[in-house]
């Protein structure tokens, strides 16, 4: 027994000096309005200190206590599979919360100053120009549909600038992170890159976005690699704006030239439209290198929502 103790002593000393015994296996980086937590050999987390949630340390790893109950629930455990986490989250949701995830917001301009889509919003009961708020702040109506209506899918249109769009998205994420189960906002957009008459969408990025032919124009090149490259560039710009979902591509076949959405298609040929749609989605959704998580999806990916259904 004495010999065993003598052997164990240097091992214990080594563990103490190397942090092998009890040190946390995550680091936190303050980014101003939000923080980034990097777990060693684990998931990277983002959170807002303003949301009021706590960070739990379980087995030296960091997890977000999204429902503020002081313990790690399965849907908060990034070590579990997506299916396991989703099933646990659904079991905790009310019918109203589930219904909210099946709905979409009306068009939202940032800031909401009226004109274009929808009426002018209010900020603290006042018009934007009278309120003194910052352009990236949430409006009264946005706070209402996020809390009372349980909406999380938000469609943005015009924004004052890319910076304001990103700030608004961060503010929206911080707001919902602190309420209910902490379900995030899914910020989305209709196509924004077309050099066409839809100037409202182009102005949506404050003019600071790459201009491309519409999908019909790119399809006319008969080059799926060009379409994929567009998707790769557009996805980077969407992410910079805080947009996680592209309400595109439009894969309706262009069989009726009188249809007003003809120019958003990829032509009348099913094979060409198939190849172009696949390239579009691959460009938007693929992440590589350190940004890759699984199956091509990762931190640089933008969800491509294929439309329309007959």
mmCIF file with all atom_site columns, C-alpha atoms in Angstrom, residues 11 36 58 71 116 131 144 182 193 293:
data_model
loop_
_atom_site.group_PDB
_atom_site.id
_atom_site.type_symbol
_atom_site.label_atom_id
_atom_site.label_alt_id
_atom_site.label_comp_id
_atom_site.label_asym_id
_atom_site.label_entity_id
_atom_site.label_seq_id
_atom_site.pdbx_PDB_ins_code
_atom_site.Cartn_x
_atom_site.Cartn_y
_atom_site.Cartn_z
_atom_site.occupancy
_atom_site.B_iso_or_equiv
_atom_site.pdbx_formal_charge
_atom_site.auth_seq_id
_atom_site.auth_comp_id
_atom_site.auth_asym_id
_atom_site.auth_atom_id
_atom_site.pdbx_PDB_model_num
ATOM 1  C CA . UNK A 1 11  ? 0.413   11.691 -10.718 1.00 0.00 ? 11  UNK A CA 1
ATOM 2  C CA . UNK A 1 36  ? -18.976 33.824 -27.602 1.00 0.00 ? 36  UNK A CA 1
ATOM 3  C CA . UNK A 1 58  ? -21.527 20.599 -16.417 1.00 0.00 ? 58  UNK A CA 1
ATOM 4  C CA . UNK A 1 71  ? -30.465 22.801 -14.444 1.00 0.00 ? 71  UNK A CA 1
ATOM 5  C CA . UNK A 1 116 ? -43.376 50.252 -48.742 1.00 0.00 ? 116 UNK A CA 1
ATOM 6  C CA . UNK A 1 131 ? -38.722 58.332 -30.317 1.00 0.00 ? 131 UNK A CA 1
ATOM 7  C CA . UNK A 1 144 ? -45.521 42.129 -29.291 1.00 0.00 ? 144 UNK A CA 1
ATOM 8  C CA . UNK A 1 182 ? -35.257 30.838 -25.346 1.00 0.00 ? 182 UNK A CA 1
ATOM 9  C CA . UNK A 1 193 ? -29.392 40.534 -55.244 1.00 0.00 ? 193 UNK A CA 1
ATOM 10 C CA . UNK A 1 293 ? -20.666 20.975 -38.328 1.00 0.00 ? 293 UNK A CA 1
#
